């Protein structure tokens, strides 16, 4: 069977609450999850699959249809977040119209939350939920050996399939994968130069993942309280060596909080330095998981920026979001980070239920005080099946389970709801603009950035970012 791993063209993606300039090259990040699945499949089956990432490659639906007509794959596998479910369904529909025997398999964050609802869509034949590497390959092995009516499909945990017109969803896979046994993501299947991120250092950007899971309890995140596992430092450094050999020296660890295990990070940094690997990288971390020793090791290894989830200046809201951090811890971690010579990207949130306008502006003042290089003010969004969403449903701030309704019946007229009891969506969008303007136009921010510019490319990146935010959102 021929498999096509596909990132569909963006036609009907839902709009998120973040200015595109800050979302960071939306569509130009690699789909690492799909590359992990492709890598395991290629290793197990011994055949090179096709992999097309339409948005960065500039492939529209017509070009994709022409490619599929030429290559005639038997199954197309796509990875979806809730925000691009519609893109995937639209593409699946068009492909199936042209090739009625083509099978569609979906996996990724949306499917992990709504396997049954996704499988019920007429365009979908298979869904994989949970870590997809082994499940997908087992599915393909059974299909190749025995075809779609095989009773063995019922024995693959984490798989949903259709047989005799009935949707069947197996129990989830309960055992987590041993991360060191995974082949590195199948980057060789894509043109790595297509991926870009606006605020970068080094020559060529790419992502990697050293850990999975996050024990923190943030109510707005659906990875909350999941088991944290790290690869061995040696395994990660072997991947980094390969990346550097491929000319990829600007790396972003997509891990939710890589710094949960300090010993692991220290070991990794030490190996990067000892091997003499010249790279630039950035990570995401919680403020309560760093200390000066860790930060200076990170800097020595090439870490140029840490993305911190700061969220709010108000302790009451930090408690509402169950962030488990205080203003004091935030200020201390940011001071240590700056002292270590590492830049800061601060994720801030406004429009938290029960937040006043004054509290939002306090959050901007607080953002200025911790002196990040960049700050992103998102509108608090109750994402599907998060604790925040369920809480807002209980508090009747959200009138009914609209994500469930969307998962069952995804239609393009669906709009993500950002408003809460106290503000309309329009008011929140205006306040968001004002927060960005207050932050980026502040004389102290501008002076500090000019003083801190490290190179001409650093200066142009910052200037481009500032201009894009202000012109995109404020129309100036
Ligand atoms: C990097 C990242 C981004 C990047 C790029 C994402 C990309 N190109 O895919 C950027 C910055 C652009 C981004 C943007 C957003 N993101 Co984001 N992002 C992530 C992050 C941190 C890592 C993704 C990743 O690479 N994971 C590593 C891989 C290995 O995991 P994985 O993708 O889950 O894949 C595994 C399985 O799911 C499965 N699988 C995945 N795909 C497939 C496909 C098949 C066929 C099969 C069989 C299996 C399979 O197998 C994989 C290997 O085990 C995740 C958090 C996380 N921990 O995953 C959030 C996350 C995916 N993002 C999320 C959100 C909410 C957003 C935004 C809406 C945020 C915003 N800005 O407002 C936007 C949406 C943009 C849009 N309109 O599409 C949510 C998605 C929730 C949901 N219901 O869909 C997540 C889960 C964070 C969270 N906990 O809330 N994001």
XYZ file of C-alpha atoms and ligand atoms in Angstrom:
567
model
C 0.000 0.000 0.000
C 1.225 3.493 -0.814
C 0.897 6.048 1.975
C 0.872 9.820 1.619
C 1.543 11.791 4.807
C -0.131 15.101 4.228
C -0.474 18.558 5.779
C -3.449 19.923 3.832
C -3.691 23.395 2.287
C -5.122 26.028 4.612
C -8.543 26.864 3.292
C -10.918 27.090 6.203
C -8.746 27.064 9.394
C -10.362 28.617 12.441
C -8.971 31.977 13.509
C -7.094 31.899 16.802
C -6.749 34.795 19.241
C -3.111 35.587 18.522
C -1.847 38.142 15.990
C -0.360 36.161 13.087
C 2.946 38.026 13.413
C 3.322 36.593 16.895
C 1.930 33.134 16.219
C 5.323 32.557 14.720
C 5.142 31.591 11.106
C 1.786 29.894 11.352
C 1.868 27.054 8.845
C 5.627 27.210 8.552
C 6.324 25.107 11.585
C 7.024 21.491 10.757
C 4.395 18.915 11.754
C 6.692 17.013 14.057
C 4.006 14.537 15.216
C 3.304 13.427 11.651
C 7.053 13.169 10.997
C 7.425 10.875 14.027
C 4.635 8.638 12.710
C 6.180 8.630 9.208
C 9.620 7.761 10.613
C 8.363 4.725 12.545
C 6.341 3.591 9.530
C 9.311 3.906 7.159
C 11.594 2.026 9.534
C 9.098 -0.799 10.118
C 7.863 -1.243 6.543
C 11.166 -0.458 4.836
C 9.546 1.709 2.152
C 9.947 5.464 1.742
C 6.540 7.133 2.014
C 5.493 10.369 0.359
C 5.204 13.463 2.609
C 3.678 16.745 1.441
C 3.362 19.831 3.617
C 1.110 22.054 1.492
C 1.253 25.481 3.245
C 5.038 26.006 3.266
C 5.428 24.357 -0.127
C 2.772 26.667 -1.583
C 0.689 23.719 -2.812
C -3.005 24.505 -3.270
C -5.806 22.013 -3.649
C -5.546 21.820 -7.455
C -1.808 21.068 -7.295
C -2.411 18.499 -4.577
C -5.090 16.747 -6.664
C -2.681 16.611 -9.601
C 0.018 15.110 -7.369
C -2.355 12.481 -5.982
C -3.577 11.614 -9.491
C 0.036 11.029 -10.536
C 1.146 9.065 -7.468
C -2.091 7.176 -6.708
C -1.600 6.593 -2.951
C -3.926 4.113 -1.216
C -4.128 5.988 2.072
C -3.660 9.617 3.093
C -2.641 10.318 6.709
C -3.146 13.789 8.172
C -2.461 15.373 11.575
C -5.019 17.786 12.955
C -5.491 20.307 15.692
C -9.070 21.426 16.296
C -8.157 24.567 14.372
C -7.477 22.801 11.098
C -10.028 20.002 11.274
C -12.034 21.776 8.575
C -8.982 22.014 6.288
C -8.426 18.273 6.622
C -12.084 17.393 5.984
C -12.281 19.721 2.987
C -9.148 18.148 1.474
C -10.368 14.618 2.268
C -13.662 15.375 0.508
C -11.935 16.665 -2.616
C -9.500 13.729 -2.713
C -12.241 11.152 -2.232
C -14.371 12.717 -4.922
C -11.532 12.243 -7.387
C -10.415 8.860 -5.988
C -13.345 7.062 -4.316
C -11.206 4.122 -3.127
C -8.694 6.330 -1.320
C -8.695 5.852 2.475
C -8.263 8.704 4.959
C -6.632 8.344 8.378
C -6.565 11.226 10.866
C -4.512 11.653 14.060
C -3.213 14.502 16.232
C -4.432 16.699 19.105
C -8.052 17.023 17.887
C -8.431 13.276 17.343
C -6.903 12.590 20.758
C -9.790 14.596 22.255
C -12.619 13.541 19.940
C -11.817 10.148 18.326
C -15.416 8.967 17.988
C -16.768 12.258 16.660
C -13.944 12.509 14.112
C -14.462 8.947 12.892
C -18.154 9.661 12.357
C -17.308 12.221 9.665
C -18.152 10.654 6.288
C -14.736 11.548 4.801
C -12.809 9.677 7.509
C -12.002 5.936 7.439
C -9.530 5.565 10.335
C -8.603 7.572 13.408
C -5.570 7.070 15.629
C -5.571 8.570 19.114
C -2.668 8.787 21.568
C 0.955 8.336 20.519
C 0.538 7.338 16.907
C 3.865 5.785 15.883
C 3.187 2.100 16.556
C -0.603 2.246 16.193
C -0.445 3.611 12.650
C 2.132 1.052 11.541
C 0.089 -1.797 13.051
C -2.950 -0.508 11.141
C -1.000 -0.494 7.872
C 0.421 -3.967 8.481
C -3.060 -5.409 9.042
C -4.506 -3.585 6.026
C -1.687 -4.817 3.785
C -1.922 -8.407 5.000
C -5.663 -8.888 5.370
C -7.474 -5.861 3.975
C -10.057 -3.530 5.558
C -12.417 -6.299 6.753
C -9.800 -7.941 8.956
C -11.052 -8.820 12.463
C -7.540 -7.978 13.698
C -8.305 -4.257 13.447
C -10.391 -4.672 16.611
C -7.223 -5.717 18.468
C -5.245 -2.492 17.906
C -5.568 -0.156 20.910
C -5.822 3.545 20.026
C -7.474 2.835 16.659
C -10.931 3.757 15.383
C -12.199 2.238 12.116
C -15.330 1.632 10.058
C -16.508 -1.867 9.222
C -19.868 -2.815 7.695
C -20.895 0.819 7.912
C -20.348 0.870 11.687
C -17.875 3.083 13.563
C -15.759 1.093 15.998
C -13.440 2.757 18.485
C -11.013 0.494 20.337
C -9.852 1.226 23.907
C -6.865 3.619 24.160
C -3.284 2.426 24.190
C -2.380 2.491 27.879
C 1.355 1.892 27.636
C 3.419 4.944 26.800
C 6.213 4.570 24.257
C 9.838 4.232 25.323
C 11.084 7.494 23.776
C 14.647 6.343 23.083
C 13.304 3.579 20.822
C 11.733 6.093 18.429
C 13.516 6.871 15.183
C 14.167 10.594 14.728
C 11.351 12.462 12.930
C 11.405 11.878 9.145
C 12.853 15.272 8.234
C 14.478 13.759 5.147
C 11.003 13.518 3.559
C 10.512 17.301 3.446
C 12.349 20.329 2.133
C 13.653 21.605 5.454
C 14.426 25.060 4.062
C 10.680 25.790 3.738
C 10.240 26.187 7.489
C 10.831 29.629 8.901
C 10.177 31.524 12.059
C 10.217 35.286 12.070
C 12.270 35.837 15.207
C 15.158 33.491 14.696
C 18.896 33.258 15.117
C 21.210 31.036 13.137
C 20.741 29.847 9.586
C 17.872 27.379 9.367
C 15.033 26.749 11.804
C 13.538 23.386 12.788
C 11.798 21.811 15.776
C 12.626 18.833 17.957
C 11.184 17.202 21.061
C 13.194 15.912 24.016
C 10.357 15.127 26.449
C 6.653 14.349 26.412
C 3.998 15.185 29.004
C 3.678 17.893 31.646
C 2.760 17.481 35.321
C 1.616 21.110 35.759
C -2.077 21.811 36.309
C -2.726 24.903 34.098
C -6.449 24.738 33.466
C -6.270 26.135 29.907
C -4.075 23.315 28.587
C -5.172 19.793 27.718
C -1.716 18.294 28.336
C -2.161 19.151 32.061
C -1.155 16.569 34.634
C 0.196 14.069 32.113
C 3.166 11.847 32.827
C 6.457 13.568 32.089
C 9.086 11.464 30.271
C 12.463 12.527 28.955
C 14.584 10.874 26.279
C 18.149 10.153 27.314
C 20.476 13.141 26.889
C 22.668 11.028 24.593
C 19.739 10.202 22.325
C 18.785 13.890 22.045
C 22.336 15.027 21.391
C 22.687 12.394 18.646
C 19.628 13.927 16.963
C 21.064 17.426 17.372
C 24.309 16.319 15.706
C 22.275 15.055 12.781
C 20.355 18.347 12.627
C 23.538 20.413 12.635
C 24.912 18.218 9.835
C 21.743 18.983 7.855
C 22.406 22.718 8.328
C 19.635 23.095 10.919
C 21.170 25.216 13.658
C 18.201 27.251 14.941
C 16.215 24.804 17.012
C 12.969 25.081 18.927
C 12.223 22.445 21.528
C 8.440 21.985 21.311
C 8.381 20.298 24.735
C 5.749 21.692 27.062
C 8.267 22.177 29.903
C 11.629 20.596 29.194
C 13.074 22.015 32.447
C 10.917 19.825 34.726
C 13.939 17.511 34.965
C 16.932 19.765 35.698
C 19.439 16.926 35.820
C 18.460 15.891 32.308
C 18.802 19.460 30.970
C 22.200 19.953 32.633
C 23.400 16.672 31.145
C 22.096 17.632 27.692
C 23.734 21.084 27.803
C 26.997 19.554 28.940
C 26.998 17.118 26.012
C 26.196 19.899 23.512
C 29.166 21.932 24.789
C 31.558 18.993 24.966
C 30.756 17.949 21.370
C 31.434 21.525 20.249
C 28.018 21.776 18.570
C 27.403 25.298 17.319
C 23.714 25.950 17.603
C 21.054 28.399 18.699
C 17.972 27.123 20.420
C 14.919 28.177 22.369
C 12.734 26.344 24.841
C 9.495 26.785 26.776
C 9.630 26.646 30.559
C 7.734 27.373 33.742
C 9.251 30.058 35.952
C 9.382 27.662 38.911
C 11.540 25.139 37.045
C 14.642 27.272 36.439
C 17.564 28.410 38.593
C 20.808 30.301 37.868
C 22.872 27.126 37.454
C 20.458 25.703 34.881
C 20.152 29.011 33.032
C 23.868 29.518 32.681
C 24.260 25.938 31.402
C 21.502 26.578 28.876
C 23.165 29.789 27.714
C 26.537 28.086 27.293
C 24.897 25.414 25.147
C 23.335 28.027 22.836
C 19.911 28.792 24.321
C 18.964 32.301 23.169
C 15.377 32.582 24.332
C 12.988 31.073 26.857
C 9.246 31.225 26.333
C 7.608 31.593 29.736
C 3.874 31.246 30.404
C 3.540 34.307 32.667
C -0.172 34.795 31.927
C -1.251 37.419 34.485
C -0.074 39.981 36.998
C -2.998 39.259 39.298
C -2.550 36.484 41.852
C -6.311 35.816 41.869
C -6.237 35.039 38.143
C -3.066 32.983 38.421
C -4.965 30.911 40.992
C -8.052 30.707 38.736
C -5.812 29.307 35.979
C -4.057 27.002 38.516
C -0.675 28.217 37.259
C 0.958 27.457 40.586
C 3.209 30.521 40.338
C 3.403 33.935 41.969
C 4.504 37.411 40.854
C 7.557 37.041 43.000
C 8.618 33.761 41.358
C 8.005 35.273 37.918
C 10.130 38.363 38.606
C 12.930 36.292 40.091
C 13.062 33.815 37.192
C 13.013 36.622 34.613
C 15.826 38.440 36.420
C 17.922 35.257 36.509
C 17.192 34.630 32.820
C 18.274 38.127 31.791
C 21.372 37.855 33.991
C 22.283 34.623 32.219
C 22.104 36.475 28.893
C 19.001 34.648 27.640
C 16.122 36.493 25.976
C 12.522 36.162 27.152
C 9.272 35.679 25.264
C 6.397 36.291 27.673
C 3.029 34.670 27.028
C 0.441 36.904 28.684
C -3.292 36.453 28.846
C -6.165 38.905 29.038
C -9.909 38.364 29.242
C -9.628 35.779 31.997
C -13.112 35.236 33.481
C -13.886 37.924 36.093
C -10.872 40.081 35.045
C -11.389 43.849 34.922
C -10.014 46.234 32.316
C -7.682 47.746 34.911
C -6.321 44.292 35.744
C -5.534 43.735 32.040
C -3.520 46.965 31.964
C -1.801 45.894 35.207
C -0.725 42.799 33.300
C 0.803 45.024 30.601
C 2.653 47.054 33.262
C 3.875 43.841 34.816
C 5.051 42.611 31.399
C 7.081 45.809 31.018
C 8.536 45.323 34.474
C 9.890 41.837 33.788
C 11.501 43.225 30.587
C 10.933 40.466 28.030
C 12.139 40.851 24.439
C 8.661 39.983 23.215
C 5.281 39.722 24.847
C 2.173 38.131 23.415
C -1.190 39.093 24.868
C -3.675 36.367 23.961
C -7.318 36.477 24.759
C -8.057 33.745 27.266
C -9.599 30.989 25.139
C -11.294 27.948 26.610
C -9.884 25.274 24.304
C -11.742 21.976 23.868
C -11.995 19.645 26.856
C -9.707 21.749 29.034
C -10.435 22.210 32.736
C -10.930 25.944 32.039
C -13.613 25.129 29.461
C -15.441 22.771 31.823
C -15.206 25.355 34.603
C -16.635 28.086 32.383
C -19.428 25.708 31.407
C -20.152 25.046 35.106
C -20.111 28.786 35.828
C -22.473 29.259 32.868
C -20.072 31.782 31.288
C -20.253 29.374 28.356
C -23.888 28.560 27.640
C -23.488 25.077 26.108
C -20.802 22.636 25.008
C -20.111 24.263 21.642
C -16.825 22.422 21.075
C -18.699 19.131 21.351
C -21.236 20.436 18.843
C -18.387 21.507 16.519
C -16.613 18.146 16.853
C -19.848 16.364 15.916
C -20.797 18.713 13.132
C -17.817 20.799 11.972
C -19.052 23.557 9.692
C -17.092 26.536 8.308
C -19.429 29.089 9.897
C -18.138 28.062 13.354
C -16.370 30.862 15.234
C -14.154 30.375 18.288
C -15.695 32.267 21.182
C -13.417 34.568 23.117
C -15.977 36.579 24.969
C -16.887 36.025 28.589
C -19.600 37.401 30.845
C -17.989 40.822 31.245
C -16.756 41.720 27.731
C -17.893 41.135 24.192
C -15.493 39.663 21.663
C -15.144 43.057 19.996
C -14.238 44.723 23.291
C -11.690 42.007 24.039
C -10.103 42.356 20.575
C -9.833 46.126 21.098
C -8.316 45.636 24.539
C -5.863 43.116 23.102
C -4.762 45.670 20.511
C -4.365 48.261 23.218
C -2.260 45.908 25.363
C 0.099 45.177 22.442
C 0.306 48.896 21.652
C 0.995 49.825 25.289
C 3.735 47.223 25.444
C 5.454 47.618 22.074
C 5.146 51.386 21.835
C 6.451 52.047 25.303
C 9.624 54.188 25.158
C 11.363 51.952 27.682
C 10.715 48.883 25.498
C 12.027 50.598 22.381
C 15.136 51.998 24.084
C 15.925 48.676 25.682
C 15.593 46.820 22.389
C 17.853 49.248 20.596
C 20.450 48.957 23.359
C 20.228 45.153 23.281
C 20.407 44.605 19.539
C 23.094 42.002 18.956
C 23.404 42.076 15.201
C 21.892 43.536 12.061
C 19.691 40.448 11.585
C 18.539 40.692 15.207
C 17.619 44.326 14.639
C 15.693 43.618 11.419
C 13.842 40.689 13.044
C 12.719 42.882 15.929
C 11.788 45.766 13.656
C 9.830 43.430 11.360
C 8.009 41.882 14.289
C 7.094 45.233 15.835
C 5.888 46.623 12.515
C 3.859 43.524 11.725
C 2.079 43.523 15.056
C 1.206 47.184 14.975
C 0.119 47.319 11.340
C -1.761 44.013 11.368
C -3.797 44.561 14.471
C -3.987 48.312 14.788
C -4.182 49.300 11.176
C -1.473 51.946 11.597
C 4.598 23.586 18.274
C 3.145 23.897 18.538
C 2.537 24.849 17.729
C 3.239 25.510 16.545
C 3.152 24.685 15.278
C 2.273 23.482 15.279
C 2.386 22.567 14.086
N 2.966 22.866 12.978
O 1.854 21.503 14.213
C 2.467 26.845 16.404
C 3.210 27.901 17.198
C 2.272 27.373 14.984
C 1.156 26.482 17.106
C 0.008 27.217 16.948
C -1.162 26.956 17.647
N -1.338 26.027 18.603
Co -0.020 24.729 19.089
N 1.199 23.527 19.858
C 2.419 23.241 19.577
C 2.929 22.210 20.603
C 3.664 22.975 21.706
C 3.830 21.121 20.077
C 3.289 20.337 18.875
C 4.200 19.189 18.618
O 5.030 19.231 17.722
N 4.106 18.138 19.449
C 4.953 16.970 19.384
C 4.291 15.824 18.647
C 5.191 14.612 18.661
O 3.075 15.509 19.305
P 1.690 15.439 18.529
O 1.609 16.473 17.493
O 0.598 15.357 19.508
O 1.789 14.028 17.735
C 1.605 12.749 18.321
C 0.147 12.266 18.375
O -0.798 13.308 18.506
C -0.042 11.445 17.146
N -0.305 12.103 15.869
C -0.181 13.380 15.519
N -0.517 13.549 14.237
C -0.852 12.352 13.729
C -1.275 11.990 12.456
C -1.549 10.647 12.207
C -1.998 10.239 10.833
C -1.420 9.693 13.234
C -1.705 8.287 12.950
C -1.032 10.082 14.536
C -0.724 11.401 14.760
O 1.213 10.819 17.044
C 2.249 11.781 17.333
C 3.455 11.079 17.859
O 3.194 10.381 19.042
C 1.590 21.596 21.116
C 1.627 21.035 22.525
C 2.014 19.582 22.520
N 2.490 19.125 23.654
O 1.884 18.827 21.562
C 0.612 22.767 20.958
C -0.839 22.476 20.605
C -0.882 21.445 19.507
N -1.286 23.775 20.091
C -2.465 24.099 20.464
C -3.088 25.343 20.163
C -4.364 25.634 20.918
C -2.532 26.225 19.231
C -3.125 27.552 18.771
C -4.616 27.626 18.582
C -2.659 28.578 19.804
C -2.921 30.003 19.446
N -1.904 30.602 18.871
O -3.947 30.538 19.704
C -2.399 27.762 17.430
C -3.239 27.183 16.267
C -2.709 27.551 14.944
C -3.663 27.177 13.845
N -4.587 28.046 13.512
O -3.559 26.110 13.307
C -3.127 22.995 21.259
C -4.089 22.188 20.374
C -5.368 21.801 21.058
C -6.377 21.313 20.059
N -7.535 21.025 20.569
O -6.186 21.210 18.880
C -1.866 22.204 21.777
C -2.095 20.708 22.035
C -1.402 22.909 23.079
C -2.347 22.715 24.254
N -2.029 21.858 25.168
O -3.367 23.323 24.360
N 1.304 25.392 17.911
